[in-house]
XYZ file of N, CA and C in Angstrom:
393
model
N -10.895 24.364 -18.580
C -11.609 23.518 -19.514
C -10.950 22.142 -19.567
N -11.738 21.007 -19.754
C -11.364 19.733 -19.272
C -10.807 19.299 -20.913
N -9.723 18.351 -21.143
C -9.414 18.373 -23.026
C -11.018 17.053 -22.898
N -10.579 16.462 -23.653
C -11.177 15.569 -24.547
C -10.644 13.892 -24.013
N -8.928 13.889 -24.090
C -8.836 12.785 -23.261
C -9.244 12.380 -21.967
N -9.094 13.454 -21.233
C -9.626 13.793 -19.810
C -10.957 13.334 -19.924
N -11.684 13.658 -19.915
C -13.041 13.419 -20.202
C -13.442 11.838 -21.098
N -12.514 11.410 -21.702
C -12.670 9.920 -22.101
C -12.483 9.131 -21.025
N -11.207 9.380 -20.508
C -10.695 8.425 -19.118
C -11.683 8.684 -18.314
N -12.621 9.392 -17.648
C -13.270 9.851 -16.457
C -14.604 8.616 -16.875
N -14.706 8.803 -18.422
C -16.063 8.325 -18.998
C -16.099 6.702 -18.408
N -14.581 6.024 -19.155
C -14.685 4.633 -18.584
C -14.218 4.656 -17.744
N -13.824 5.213 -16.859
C -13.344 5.119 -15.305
C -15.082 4.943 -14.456
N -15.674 5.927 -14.855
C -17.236 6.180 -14.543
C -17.592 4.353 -14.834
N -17.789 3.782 -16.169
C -18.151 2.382 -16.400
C -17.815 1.377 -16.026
N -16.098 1.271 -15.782
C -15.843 0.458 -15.168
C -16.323 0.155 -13.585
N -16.483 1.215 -12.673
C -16.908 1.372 -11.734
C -17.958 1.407 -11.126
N -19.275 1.089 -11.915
C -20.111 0.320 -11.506
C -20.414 -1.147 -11.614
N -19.238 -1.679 -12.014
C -18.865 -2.745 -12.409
C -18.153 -3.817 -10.926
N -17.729 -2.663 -10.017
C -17.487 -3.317 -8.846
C -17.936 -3.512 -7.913
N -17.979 -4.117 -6.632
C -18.653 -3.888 -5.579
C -18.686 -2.754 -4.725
N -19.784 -2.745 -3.777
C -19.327 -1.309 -2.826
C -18.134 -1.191 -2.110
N -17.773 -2.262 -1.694
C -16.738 -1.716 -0.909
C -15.230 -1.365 -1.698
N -15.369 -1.854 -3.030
C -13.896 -1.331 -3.936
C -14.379 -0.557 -4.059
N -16.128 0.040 -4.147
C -16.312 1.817 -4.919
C -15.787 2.818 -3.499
N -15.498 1.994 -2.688
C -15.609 3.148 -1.311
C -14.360 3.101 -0.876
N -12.955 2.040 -1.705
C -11.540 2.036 -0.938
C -11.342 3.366 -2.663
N -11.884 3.032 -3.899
C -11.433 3.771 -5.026
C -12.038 5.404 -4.892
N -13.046 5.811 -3.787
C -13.638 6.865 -3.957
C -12.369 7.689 -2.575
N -12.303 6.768 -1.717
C -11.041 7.333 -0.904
C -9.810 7.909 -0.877
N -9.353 6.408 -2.121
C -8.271 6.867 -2.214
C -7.765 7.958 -3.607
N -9.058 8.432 -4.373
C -9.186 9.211 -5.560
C -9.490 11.056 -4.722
N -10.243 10.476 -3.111
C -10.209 11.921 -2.582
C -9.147 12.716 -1.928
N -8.379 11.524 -1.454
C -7.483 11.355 -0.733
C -6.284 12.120 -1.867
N -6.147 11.689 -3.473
C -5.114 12.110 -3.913
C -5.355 13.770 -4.331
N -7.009 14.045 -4.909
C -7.148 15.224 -4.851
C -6.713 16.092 -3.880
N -6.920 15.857 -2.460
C -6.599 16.640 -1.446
C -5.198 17.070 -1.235
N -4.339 15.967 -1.605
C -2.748 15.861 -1.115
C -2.046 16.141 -2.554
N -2.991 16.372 -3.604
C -1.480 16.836 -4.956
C -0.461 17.780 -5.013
N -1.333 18.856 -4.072
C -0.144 19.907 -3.896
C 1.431 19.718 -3.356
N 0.634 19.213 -2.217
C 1.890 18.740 -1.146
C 3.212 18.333 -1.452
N 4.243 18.626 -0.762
C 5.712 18.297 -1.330
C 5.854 16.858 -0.478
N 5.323 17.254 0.671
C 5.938 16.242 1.613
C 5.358 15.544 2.829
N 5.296 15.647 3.509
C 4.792 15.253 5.026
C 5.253 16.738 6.146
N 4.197 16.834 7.116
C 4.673 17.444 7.995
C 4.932 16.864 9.445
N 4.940 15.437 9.092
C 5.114 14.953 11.061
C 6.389 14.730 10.814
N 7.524 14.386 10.216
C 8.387 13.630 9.835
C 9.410 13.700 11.397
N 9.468 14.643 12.299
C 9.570 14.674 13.555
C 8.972 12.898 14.423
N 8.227 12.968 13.984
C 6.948 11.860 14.922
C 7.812 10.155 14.242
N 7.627 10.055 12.919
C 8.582 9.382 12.384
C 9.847 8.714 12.557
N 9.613 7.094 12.569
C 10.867 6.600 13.386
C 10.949 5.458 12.206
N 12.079 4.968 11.908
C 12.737 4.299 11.200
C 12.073 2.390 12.035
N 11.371 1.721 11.487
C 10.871 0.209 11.878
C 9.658 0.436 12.114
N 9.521 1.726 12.691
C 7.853 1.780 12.896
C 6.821 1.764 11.594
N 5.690 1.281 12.205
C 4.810 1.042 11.213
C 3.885 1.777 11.125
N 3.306 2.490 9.903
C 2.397 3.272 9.637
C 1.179 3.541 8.531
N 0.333 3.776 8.285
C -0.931 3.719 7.482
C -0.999 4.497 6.274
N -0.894 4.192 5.142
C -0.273 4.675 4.015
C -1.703 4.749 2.601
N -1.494 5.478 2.553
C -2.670 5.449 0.965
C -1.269 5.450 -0.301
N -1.744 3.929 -0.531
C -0.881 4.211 -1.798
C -1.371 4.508 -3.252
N -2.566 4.644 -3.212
C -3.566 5.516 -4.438
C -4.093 4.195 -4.754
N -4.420 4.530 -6.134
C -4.864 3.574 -6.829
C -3.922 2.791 -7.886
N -3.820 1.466 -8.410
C -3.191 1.063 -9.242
C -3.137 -0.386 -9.925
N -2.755 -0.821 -10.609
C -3.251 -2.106 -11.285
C -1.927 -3.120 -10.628
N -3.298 -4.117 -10.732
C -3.190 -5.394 -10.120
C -1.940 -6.222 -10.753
N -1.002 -6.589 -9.888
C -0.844 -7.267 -8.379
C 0.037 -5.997 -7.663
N 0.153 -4.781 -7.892
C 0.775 -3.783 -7.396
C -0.089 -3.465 -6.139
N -0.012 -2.894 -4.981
C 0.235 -2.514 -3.834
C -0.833 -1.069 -4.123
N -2.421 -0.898 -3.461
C -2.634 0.332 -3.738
C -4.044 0.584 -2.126
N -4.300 1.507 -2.481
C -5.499 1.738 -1.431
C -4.397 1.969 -0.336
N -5.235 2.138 1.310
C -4.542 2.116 2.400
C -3.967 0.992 2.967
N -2.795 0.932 3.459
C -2.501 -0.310 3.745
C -1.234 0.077 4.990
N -1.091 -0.859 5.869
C 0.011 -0.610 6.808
C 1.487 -0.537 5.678
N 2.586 0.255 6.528
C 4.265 0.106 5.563
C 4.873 0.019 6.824
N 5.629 -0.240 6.770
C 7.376 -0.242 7.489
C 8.212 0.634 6.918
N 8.519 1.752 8.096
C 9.751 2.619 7.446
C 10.736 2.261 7.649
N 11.312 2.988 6.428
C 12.680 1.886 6.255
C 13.721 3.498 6.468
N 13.169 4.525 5.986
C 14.064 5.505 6.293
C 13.219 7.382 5.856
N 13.831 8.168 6.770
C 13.151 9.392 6.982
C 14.034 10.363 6.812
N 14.180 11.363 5.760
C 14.661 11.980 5.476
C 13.947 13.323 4.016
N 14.746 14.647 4.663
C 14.445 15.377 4.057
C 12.841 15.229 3.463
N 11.895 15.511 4.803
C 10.124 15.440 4.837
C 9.636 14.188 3.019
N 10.464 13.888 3.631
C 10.000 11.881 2.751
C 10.455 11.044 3.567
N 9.779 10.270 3.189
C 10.067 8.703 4.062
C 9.955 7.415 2.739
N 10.734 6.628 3.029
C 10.762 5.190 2.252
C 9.880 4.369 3.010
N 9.304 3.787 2.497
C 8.286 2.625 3.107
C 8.403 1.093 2.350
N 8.140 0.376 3.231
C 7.965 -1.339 2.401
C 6.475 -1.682 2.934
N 5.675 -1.608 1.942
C 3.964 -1.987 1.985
C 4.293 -3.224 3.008
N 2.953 -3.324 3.392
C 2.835 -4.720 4.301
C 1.224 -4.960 4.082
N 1.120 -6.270 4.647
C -0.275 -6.739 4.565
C -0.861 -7.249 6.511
N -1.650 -7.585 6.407
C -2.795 -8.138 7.487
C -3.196 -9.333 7.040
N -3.318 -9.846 6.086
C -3.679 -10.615 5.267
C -3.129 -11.730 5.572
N -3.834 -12.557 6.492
C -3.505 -14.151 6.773
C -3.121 -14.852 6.073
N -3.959 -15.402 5.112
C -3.370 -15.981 3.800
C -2.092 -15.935 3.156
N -1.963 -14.293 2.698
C -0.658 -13.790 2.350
C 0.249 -14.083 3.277
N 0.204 -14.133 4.535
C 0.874 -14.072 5.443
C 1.628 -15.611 5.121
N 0.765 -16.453 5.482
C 0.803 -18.399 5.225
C 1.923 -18.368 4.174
N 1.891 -17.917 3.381
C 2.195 -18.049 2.031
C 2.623 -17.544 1.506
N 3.707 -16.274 2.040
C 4.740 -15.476 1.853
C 6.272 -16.524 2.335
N 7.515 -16.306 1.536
C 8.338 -16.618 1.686
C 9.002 -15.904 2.998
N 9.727 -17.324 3.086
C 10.498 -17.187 4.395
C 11.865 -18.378 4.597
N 13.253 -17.695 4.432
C 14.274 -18.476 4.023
C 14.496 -19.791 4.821
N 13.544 -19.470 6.494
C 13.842 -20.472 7.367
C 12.624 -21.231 7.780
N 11.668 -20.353 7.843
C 9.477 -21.441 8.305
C 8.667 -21.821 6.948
N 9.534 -21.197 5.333
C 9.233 -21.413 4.312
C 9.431 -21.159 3.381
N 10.519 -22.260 2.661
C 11.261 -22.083 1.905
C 10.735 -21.916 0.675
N 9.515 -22.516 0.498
C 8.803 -22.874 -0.718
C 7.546 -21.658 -1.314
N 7.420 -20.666 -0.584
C 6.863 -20.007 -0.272
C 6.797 -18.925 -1.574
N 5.924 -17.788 -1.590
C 5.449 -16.966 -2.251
C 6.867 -15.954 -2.307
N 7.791 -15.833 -3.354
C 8.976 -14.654 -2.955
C 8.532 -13.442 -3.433
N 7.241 -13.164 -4.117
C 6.527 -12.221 -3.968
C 6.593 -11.334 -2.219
N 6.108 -12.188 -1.605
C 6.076 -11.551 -0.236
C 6.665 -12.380 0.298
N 7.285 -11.771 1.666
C 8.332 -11.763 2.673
C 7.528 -11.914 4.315
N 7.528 -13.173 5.035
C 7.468 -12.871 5.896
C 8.949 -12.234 7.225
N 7.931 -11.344 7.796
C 8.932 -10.940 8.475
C 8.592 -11.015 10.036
N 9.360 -11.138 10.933
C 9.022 -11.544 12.710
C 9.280 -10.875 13.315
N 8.680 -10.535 14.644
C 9.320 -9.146 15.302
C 10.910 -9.840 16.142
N 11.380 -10.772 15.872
C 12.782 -11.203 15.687
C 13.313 -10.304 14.706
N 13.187 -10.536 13.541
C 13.739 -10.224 12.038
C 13.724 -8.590 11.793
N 12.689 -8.058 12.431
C 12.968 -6.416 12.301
C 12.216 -5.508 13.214
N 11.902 -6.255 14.577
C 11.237 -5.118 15.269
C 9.906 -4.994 15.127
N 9.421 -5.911 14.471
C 7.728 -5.001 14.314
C 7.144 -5.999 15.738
N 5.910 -5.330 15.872
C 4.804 -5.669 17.197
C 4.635 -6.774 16.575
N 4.543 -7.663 15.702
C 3.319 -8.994 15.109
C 3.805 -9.470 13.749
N 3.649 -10.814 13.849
C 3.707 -11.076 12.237
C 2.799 -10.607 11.111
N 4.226 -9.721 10.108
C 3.819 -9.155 9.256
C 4.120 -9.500 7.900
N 3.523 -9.787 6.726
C 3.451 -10.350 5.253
C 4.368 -8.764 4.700
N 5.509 -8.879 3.998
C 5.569 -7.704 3.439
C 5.884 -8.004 1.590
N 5.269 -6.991 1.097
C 5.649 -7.056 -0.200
C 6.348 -6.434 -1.133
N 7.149 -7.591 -1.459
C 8.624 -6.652 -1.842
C 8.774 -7.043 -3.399
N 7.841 -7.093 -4.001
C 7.507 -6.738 -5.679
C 7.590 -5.727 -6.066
């Protein structure tokens, strides 16, 4: 049986959400199926496959703004005991422009970090966000 709060939150969760466009109803319907599916779970099972710089595709759920949510590329930073640490990253040109950088931009967003495949190995310039 569902309580009463439960059923309030679902109500304006329901209102707010026609309130957005399709494509936030279709990253919020993903990543809401996505958490149903995986609540059980303790952990990961590739963690074998898993390499420390490599980059990988992450659902970080849902969550309020300017926090880091939906799917998004990360950088592992470390793999251990079937968890892994990750640092979100973006695609995001803009962000990219306009992420700090101690040496191409000083003036820059210290919200986000650009980083070079000089600076840590990755394939491409990547925006990371380290908020």
């Amino acid at each position: 049986m569902l309580n009463n709060g439960l059923l309030n939150a679902i109500s304006k969760m329901i209102l707010k959400f026609q309130k957005y466009n399709v494509n936030e109803q279709i990253r919020i319907s993903k990543s809401i199926i996505s958490w149903i599916n995986n609540y059980s779970k303790t952990g990961f099972s590739d963690e074998d496959n898993l390499k420390v710089k490599q980059i990988i595709y992450v659902d970080f759920g849902l969550s309020i703004t300017p926090e880091m949510a939906y799917c998004h590329p990360a950088l592992v930073l470390k793999v251990e005991n079937h968890r892994c640490v990750v640092l979100p990253c973006t695609s995001n040109i803009e962000k990219f422009e306009n992420a700090y950088h101690p040496v191409y931009n000083k003036h820059g967003n210290k919200s986000f970090y650009r980083l070079y495949v000089k600076n840590g190995g990755l394939e491409k310039n990547t925006a990371v966000d380290i908020t």
